[in-house]
């Protein structure tokens, strides 16, 4: 059992890293000023300061004065106080943890700086100084360290606490300040190059330690009180505080991921269900062996009106796999690292708000994908499945970084694999010809946007009756830049701002050939199909909705149109008619569960022959057309 004091101790344990950080910085300073002073490149530091002194101009001096003012002690203290007060006073709920993180980072960096300078006592560079020399030592740079703690802390809060793609622009602008201050300190003759590097290290390490202590969610949350596994939730009478005109789901099963869904969120879910008149609520927790808890047992035992999933995309995927074709609606409470399905469906990212809006809406049918392969048992996915770069990024993401940084941990993991060699593969769309390709990554998606609204699959819609495919094959640094520019343009055009679920009553699904195209100078190639069969020359890492799968040489994905009912706010699907409530006394309207796959026919010499049945089509939709020939191919040589 985790006690309150134990949890507090776990949260503050990273602060024990501050004394070792001080010792390492003192050791580095004594080494730089002692035996290493004659080593290269430290022996050339005087020349760097002299070069800056010889190339001073009026305009550059004015800019350096402004940067010195931005990072001065008075400015740093003033901006920190204003930001801390704003975090406490402006939001509807005071952001105490964020306020303490920002103020604590600046204070801890300043304390370490003073203690380090007392021990190192390094003189200033032997050039003319444009600022009065303070009594502290030249190592490390206090201006640089303070700017990292303040503006780097604000950048971290912008990325992790704000919403929308512009948060990255704000974070990038803030992160430019510390290196600019570092150059200005060299220009003004106040520090050696190793001093500003020491300031950057001191500020960044302090920021990471304080962030790990105050922003990371630590410890395994205890089960929500009054919620007994498998038991009913004590409820008041529905009339007391019930939402007017809200649809009543008489029997509800709540599937809770015990690590992702904190105790506070579980309480909020309980209260919201009470207000909406839910009279019979059962709770079940997930485990590694039972990713959707006892959901299958509850649905098999009797009628279930609604399943509320409190977890990330992996938990949602497991529950969707169990509910597809059943006619039981699913409500998503986003509590995970990515929450891509919730984001693509236009749900709020805050768990309580997402459930509140969903319960006020209607059940809507969306597609799911069904994926299989060698060593990969057939399973459904709601977001994306893939192999290559995205799979190794998911596989190698640090669990500790995911706890402290959220989805940014995937970015750290991705950087490590930018230089991985491409895969050789063949791809078949529906019953078309086999195409040979090379790619760093292949992704098959039911929805198209990643975190921050990055439109990886801009034409993907969860009710289109088709799957979208993208092959990523950038050639060198220019290729990666072209990909980044293409995706950034998609973000600025606001594609991710459109509702993901669109009406199809006024039109038909896109023809197979309309989305097959090359983008980003050929680094991105897009396809659309109801069935995708991909085979790799060698075993590749694979992932399904952010969960790692065993390596293999094949990935087959098929769409199941309209197989899943999802509770969505009415504002997210204004033109889409809500699904009919299933008639439990007889056959249910809408699509029936996807039939079991037929026995695979004998493969041709490429092992890619597929003459099986066509993908199921939702009633009322036009039959997907056969894929048109590819306009431009890039066969592997």
Coordinates of N, CA and C in Angstrom, one line a residue, residues 337-489:
X337 N -1.0 8.6 -22.8 CA 0.0 9.4 -23.3 C -0.3 10.2 -24.6
X338 N -0.9 9.4 -25.5 CA -1.2 10.0 -26.8 C -2.7 10.4 -27.0
X339 N -3.6 9.6 -26.6 CA -5.1 9.8 -26.7 C -5.4 10.2 -28.2
X340 N -4.9 9.5 -29.1 CA -5.1 9.9 -30.5 C -6.5 9.8 -31.0
X341 N -7.2 8.7 -30.6 CA -8.5 8.5 -31.0 C -9.4 9.7 -30.5
X342 N -9.3 10.0 -29.3 CA -10.1 11.1 -28.7 C -9.8 12.4 -29.4
X343 N -8.5 12.7 -29.7 CA -8.1 13.9 -30.4 C -8.7 14.0 -31.8
X344 N -8.7 12.8 -32.5 CA -9.2 12.8 -33.9 C -10.7 12.9 -33.9
X345 N -11.3 12.4 -32.9 CA -12.8 12.5 -32.8 C -13.3 13.8 -32.3
X346 N -12.4 14.7 -32.0 CA -12.7 16.1 -31.6 C -13.2 16.1 -30.1
X347 N -12.8 15.1 -29.3 CA -13.2 15.2 -27.9 C -12.2 16.1 -27.1
X348 N -12.7 16.7 -26.1 CA -11.8 17.5 -25.2 C -10.7 16.5 -24.7
X349 N -9.5 17.1 -24.4 CA -8.4 16.3 -23.9 C -8.5 16.1 -22.4
X350 N -9.3 16.9 -21.7 CA -9.5 16.8 -20.3 C -10.5 15.6 -20.1
X351 N -10.2 14.7 -19.2 CA -11.0 13.5 -19.1 C -12.5 13.8 -18.7
X352 N -12.7 14.6 -17.7 CA -14.0 14.9 -17.2 C -14.8 15.6 -18.3
X353 N -14.2 16.6 -19.0 CA -14.9 17.3 -20.1 C -15.3 16.4 -21.2
X354 N -14.4 15.4 -21.6 CA -14.7 14.5 -22.6 C -15.9 13.6 -22.3
X355 N -16.0 13.1 -21.1 CA -17.1 12.3 -20.7 C -18.4 13.1 -20.7
X356 N -18.3 14.3 -20.1 CA -19.5 15.1 -20.0 C -20.1 15.4 -21.4
X357 N -19.3 15.8 -22.3 CA -19.8 16.1 -23.6 C -20.3 14.9 -24.4
X358 N -19.6 13.8 -24.2 CA -20.0 12.5 -24.9 C -21.3 12.1 -24.4
X359 N -21.6 12.1 -23.1 CA -22.9 11.7 -22.6 C -24.0 12.6 -23.0
X360 N -23.7 13.8 -23.4 CA -24.8 14.7 -23.9 C -25.0 14.5 -25.4
X361 N -24.2 13.6 -26.0 CA -24.3 13.5 -27.4 C -25.1 12.2 -27.8
X362 N -24.6 11.6 -28.9 CA -25.3 10.4 -29.5 C -24.3 9.3 -29.8
X363 N -24.7 8.1 -29.9 CA -23.8 7.0 -30.4 C -23.7 7.2 -31.9
X364 N -22.4 7.1 -32.4 CA -22.1 7.3 -33.9 C -21.3 6.1 -34.3
X365 N -21.6 5.6 -35.5 CA -20.8 4.4 -36.0 C -19.5 4.9 -36.6
X366 N -18.4 4.3 -36.3 CA -17.1 4.6 -36.9 C -16.5 3.2 -37.4
X367 N -15.5 3.3 -38.3 CA -14.9 2.1 -38.7 C -13.8 1.7 -37.7
X368 N -13.4 0.4 -37.8 CA -12.2 -0.1 -37.1 C -11.4 -0.8 -38.2
X369 N -10.1 -1.0 -37.9 CA -9.3 -1.8 -38.7 C -9.0 -3.1 -38.1
X370 N -8.8 -4.1 -38.9 CA -8.4 -5.4 -38.4 C -7.0 -5.8 -38.9
X371 N -6.1 -6.1 -38.0 CA -4.7 -6.3 -38.4 C -4.3 -7.7 -38.0
X372 N -3.4 -8.3 -38.8 CA -2.9 -9.6 -38.5 C -1.5 -9.7 -39.2
X373 N -0.9 -10.8 -39.0 CA 0.4 -11.1 -39.6 C 1.1 -12.3 -39.0
X374 N 2.3 -12.6 -39.4 CA 3.0 -13.7 -38.9 C 3.4 -13.4 -37.4
X375 N 2.9 -14.3 -36.5 CA 3.1 -14.1 -35.1 C 2.2 -13.1 -34.4
X376 N 1.4 -12.4 -35.2 CA 0.5 -11.4 -34.7 C -0.9 -11.9 -34.8
X377 N -1.5 -12.2 -33.7 CA -2.9 -12.7 -33.7 C -3.8 -11.6 -34.2
X378 N -4.9 -11.9 -35.0 CA -5.8 -10.9 -35.5 C -6.4 -10.1 -34.4
X379 N -6.3 -8.8 -34.5 CA -6.9 -7.9 -33.6 C -7.3 -6.6 -34.3
X380 N -8.2 -5.9 -33.6 CA -8.7 -4.6 -34.2 C -7.9 -3.4 -33.7
X381 N -7.9 -2.4 -34.5 CA -7.3 -1.1 -34.1 C -8.3 0.0 -34.5
X382 N -8.2 1.1 -33.7 CA -9.0 2.3 -34.0 C -8.3 3.5 -34.5
X383 N -6.9 3.5 -34.3 CA -6.1 4.6 -34.7 C -5.2 4.2 -35.9
X384 N -4.1 3.6 -35.6 CA -3.1 3.3 -36.6 C -2.4 2.0 -36.3
X385 N -1.9 1.3 -37.3 CA -0.9 0.2 -37.1 C 0.2 0.5 -38.1
X386 N 1.4 0.0 -37.7 CA 2.5 0.3 -38.6 C 3.7 -0.5 -38.3
X387 N 4.8 -0.3 -39.1 CA 6.0 -1.0 -38.9 C 7.2 -0.1 -39.3
X388 N 8.3 -0.3 -38.7 CA 9.5 0.5 -39.0 C 9.7 1.6 -38.0
X389 N 9.9 2.8 -38.5 CA 10.4 3.9 -37.7 C 9.4 4.2 -36.5
X390 N 8.1 4.2 -36.8 CA 7.2 4.5 -35.7 C 7.1 3.4 -34.7
X391 N 7.3 2.1 -35.1 CA 7.3 1.0 -34.2 C 8.5 1.0 -33.3
X392 N 9.7 1.3 -33.8 CA 10.9 1.3 -32.9 C 10.8 2.5 -32.0
X393 N 10.2 3.6 -32.5 CA 10.1 4.8 -31.7 C 9.2 4.5 -30.5
X394 N 8.1 3.7 -30.7 CA 7.2 3.3 -29.6 C 7.9 2.3 -28.7
X395 N 8.6 1.4 -29.3 CA 9.3 0.3 -28.5 C 10.4 0.9 -27.6
X396 N 11.1 1.8 -28.1 CA 12.3 2.3 -27.3 C 12.0 3.6 -26.5
X397 N 10.8 4.0 -26.4 CA 10.5 5.2 -25.6 C 10.6 4.8 -24.1
X398 N 11.3 5.7 -23.4 CA 11.6 5.4 -22.0 C 10.3 5.5 -21.2
X399 N 9.9 4.5 -20.4 CA 8.7 4.6 -19.5 C 8.9 5.8 -18.5
X400 N 10.1 6.0 -18.0 CA 10.2 7.1 -17.1 C 10.0 8.5 -17.8
X401 N 10.5 8.6 -19.0 CA 10.3 9.9 -19.7 C 8.8 10.0 -20.1
X402 N 8.1 8.9 -20.4 CA 6.7 9.0 -20.7 C 5.9 9.5 -19.5
X403 N 6.4 9.1 -18.3 CA 5.7 9.5 -17.1 C 5.9 11.0 -16.9
X404 N 7.1 11.5 -17.1 CA 7.4 12.9 -16.8 C 7.1 13.8 -18.0
X405 N 7.4 13.4 -19.2 CA 7.2 14.3 -20.4 C 6.0 14.0 -21.2
X406 N 5.3 12.9 -21.0 CA 4.2 12.6 -21.8 C 4.6 12.1 -23.2
X407 N 3.8 12.5 -24.2 CA 4.2 12.0 -25.6 C 5.5 12.6 -26.1
X408 N 6.1 13.6 -25.5 CA 7.4 14.1 -25.9 C 8.4 13.0 -25.8
X409 N 8.2 12.0 -24.9 CA 9.2 10.9 -24.8 C 9.3 10.2 -26.1
X410 N 8.3 10.2 -26.9 CA 8.4 9.5 -28.3 C 9.3 10.4 -29.2
X411 N 9.3 11.7 -29.0 CA 10.2 12.5 -29.8 C 11.6 12.2 -29.5
X412 N 11.9 12.1 -28.2 CA 13.3 11.7 -27.8 C 13.7 10.4 -28.4
X413 N 12.8 9.4 -28.4 CA 13.1 8.1 -28.9 C 13.3 8.2 -30.4
X414 N 12.5 9.0 -31.1 CA 12.5 9.1 -32.6 C 13.9 9.7 -33.0
X415 N 14.4 10.6 -32.3 CA 15.7 11.2 -32.7 C 16.8 10.1 -32.8
X416 N 16.7 9.1 -31.9 CA 17.7 8.1 -31.9 C 17.7 7.2 -33.2
X417 N 16.5 7.2 -33.9 CA 16.4 6.3 -35.0 C 16.3 7.0 -36.3
X418 N 16.6 8.3 -36.4 CA 16.6 9.0 -37.6 C 17.5 8.5 -38.7
X419 N 18.6 7.9 -38.3 CA 19.5 7.3 -39.2 C 19.4 5.8 -39.5
X420 N 18.3 5.2 -39.1 CA 18.1 3.8 -39.3 C 17.9 3.5 -40.8
X421 N 18.4 2.4 -41.3 CA 18.3 2.1 -42.8 C 16.8 1.8 -43.1
X422 N 16.5 2.0 -44.4 CA 15.1 1.8 -44.9 C 14.8 0.3 -45.0
X423 N 13.5 0.0 -45.0 CA 13.1 -1.4 -45.2 C 12.8 -1.6 -46.6
X424 N 12.9 -2.9 -47.1 CA 12.4 -3.3 -48.4 C 11.1 -4.1 -48.2
X425 N 10.1 -3.7 -49.0 CA 8.8 -4.3 -48.8 C 8.1 -4.3 -50.1
X426 N 7.0 -5.1 -50.1 CA 6.0 -5.1 -51.1 C 4.6 -4.8 -50.5
X427 N 3.8 -4.1 -51.3 CA 2.5 -3.7 -50.8 C 1.5 -4.0 -51.9
X428 N 0.3 -4.6 -51.4 CA -0.8 -4.8 -52.3 C -2.0 -4.1 -51.7
X429 N -2.7 -3.4 -52.6 CA -3.9 -2.7 -52.2 C -5.1 -3.4 -52.7
X430 N -6.0 -3.8 -51.9 CA -7.2 -4.6 -52.3 C -6.7 -5.8 -53.1
X431 N -7.2 -6.0 -54.3 CA -6.8 -7.1 -55.2 C -5.9 -6.6 -56.3
X432 N -5.2 -5.4 -56.1 CA -4.4 -4.9 -57.2 C -3.0 -5.6 -57.3
X433 N -2.2 -5.0 -58.1 CA -0.9 -5.6 -58.3 C 0.0 -5.4 -57.1
X434 N 1.0 -6.2 -57.0 CA 2.1 -6.1 -56.0 C 3.0 -4.9 -56.4
X435 N 3.3 -4.1 -55.5 CA 4.2 -3.0 -55.7 C 5.4 -3.1 -54.8
X436 N 6.6 -2.9 -55.3 CA 7.8 -3.0 -54.5 C 8.2 -1.6 -54.1
X437 N 8.6 -1.4 -52.8 CA 9.0 -0.1 -52.3 C 10.1 -0.3 -51.3
X438 N 10.8 0.8 -51.0 CA 11.6 0.9 -49.8 C 11.1 2.1 -49.0
X439 N 11.2 1.9 -47.7 CA 10.6 3.0 -46.8 C 11.2 2.8 -45.4
X440 N 11.3 4.0 -44.7 CA 11.7 3.9 -43.3 C 10.5 3.5 -42.4
X441 N 9.3 3.8 -42.9 CA 8.1 3.6 -42.0 C 6.9 3.4 -42.9
X442 N 6.0 2.5 -42.5 CA 4.7 2.3 -43.1 C 3.7 2.4 -42.1
X443 N 2.6 3.2 -42.3 CA 1.5 3.4 -41.3 C 0.2 3.2 -42.1
X444 N -0.7 2.4 -41.5 CA -2.0 2.2 -42.0 C -2.9 2.8 -40.9
X445 N -3.8 3.8 -41.3 CA -4.5 4.5 -40.4 C -6.0 4.6 -40.6
X446 N -6.8 4.5 -39.5 CA -8.2 4.7 -39.6 C -8.5 6.2 -39.3
X447 N -7.6 6.9 -38.6 CA -7.7 8.4 -38.4 C -6.3 8.9 -38.8
X448 N -6.2 10.2 -38.9 CA -5.0 10.7 -39.6 C -4.1 11.7 -38.8
X449 N -4.5 12.2 -37.7 CA -3.7 13.3 -37.0 C -2.9 12.7 -35.8
X450 N -1.7 13.2 -35.7 CA -0.9 12.8 -34.5 C -1.0 13.9 -33.4
X451 N -0.2 13.8 -32.4 CA -0.2 14.8 -31.4 C 0.1 16.2 -32.0
X452 N -0.6 17.2 -31.4 CA -0.3 18.6 -31.9 C -1.0 18.9 -33.2
X453 N -1.9 17.9 -33.7 CA -2.6 18.2 -35.0 C -1.7 17.9 -36.2
X454 N -0.6 17.2 -36.1 CA 0.2 16.8 -37.2 C -0.5 15.9 -38.2
X455 N -0.8 16.3 -39.4 CA -1.7 15.5 -40.3 C -0.9 14.5 -41.0
X456 N -0.5 13.4 -40.4 CA 0.2 12.3 -41.0 C -0.6 11.7 -42.2
X457 N -1.9 11.5 -42.0 CA -2.7 10.9 -43.0 C -3.9 11.9 -43.2
X458 N -3.7 13.0 -44.0 CA -4.7 14.1 -44.0 C -6.1 13.7 -44.5
X459 N -6.2 12.6 -45.3 CA -7.5 12.2 -45.9 C -8.2 11.1 -45.1
X460 N -7.6 10.7 -44.0 CA -8.2 9.6 -43.2 C -9.4 10.1 -42.4
X461 N -10.5 9.4 -42.5 CA -11.7 9.7 -41.8 C -12.2 8.4 -41.2
X462 N -12.7 8.4 -39.9 CA -13.0 7.1 -39.3 C -14.4 6.6 -39.7
X463 N -15.1 7.2 -40.7 CA -16.3 6.7 -41.2 C -16.3 6.6 -42.7
X464 N -15.1 6.5 -43.3 CA -15.0 6.6 -44.8 C -15.1 5.2 -45.4
X465 N -15.1 4.1 -44.6 CA -15.1 2.8 -45.1 C -13.8 2.3 -45.8
X466 N -12.7 3.1 -45.6 CA -11.4 2.7 -46.1 C -10.3 3.0 -45.1
X467 N -9.2 2.5 -45.4 CA -8.0 2.8 -44.6 C -7.0 3.6 -45.5
X468 N -6.3 4.5 -44.8 CA -5.3 5.3 -45.5 C -3.9 4.8 -45.1
X469 N -3.0 4.8 -46.1 CA -1.6 4.3 -45.9 C -0.6 5.3 -46.3
X470 N 0.4 5.4 -45.6 CA 1.5 6.3 -45.9 C 2.9 5.6 -45.8
X471 N 3.7 5.7 -46.8 CA 5.1 5.2 -46.7 C 6.0 6.4 -46.6
X472 N 6.9 6.4 -45.6 CA 7.9 7.4 -45.4 C 9.2 7.0 -45.8
X473 N 9.8 7.7 -46.8 CA 11.2 7.4 -47.2 C 12.0 8.6 -47.6
X474 N 12.3 9.4 -46.5 CA 13.2 10.6 -46.8 C 14.6 10.2 -47.2
X475 N 15.2 10.9 -48.1 CA 16.6 10.6 -48.5 C 17.5 11.7 -48.0
X476 N 18.2 11.4 -46.9 CA 19.1 12.4 -46.3 C 18.4 13.5 -45.5
X477 N 19.2 14.5 -45.1 CA 18.7 15.6 -44.3 C 17.7 16.4 -45.1
X478 N 17.9 16.6 -46.4 CA 16.9 17.3 -47.2 C 15.6 16.7 -47.2
X479 N 15.6 15.3 -47.3 CA 14.3 14.6 -47.3 C 13.5 14.8 -46.0
X480 N 14.2 14.7 -44.8 CA 13.6 14.9 -43.5 C 13.0 16.3 -43.4
X481 N 13.8 17.3 -43.9 CA 13.3 18.7 -43.9 C 12.1 18.9 -44.8
X482 N 12.0 18.2 -45.9 CA 10.9 18.3 -46.8 C 9.6 17.7 -46.1
X483 N 9.8 16.6 -45.4 CA 8.7 15.9 -44.7 C 8.2 16.9 -43.6
X484 N 9.2 17.5 -42.8 CA 8.8 18.4 -41.7 C 8.0 19.6 -42.3
X485 N 8.5 20.1 -43.4 CA 7.8 21.3 -44.0 C 6.4 20.9 -44.5
X486 N 6.3 19.8 -45.1 CA 5.0 19.3 -45.6 C 4.0 19.2 -44.5
X487 N 4.4 18.5 -43.4 CA 3.5 18.3 -42.2 C 3.2 19.6 -41.5
X488 N 4.2 20.5 -41.5 CA 3.9 21.8 -40.8 C 2.9 22.6 -41.6
X489 N 3.0 22.6 -43.0 CA 2.0 23.3 -43.8 C 0.6 22.7 -43.6

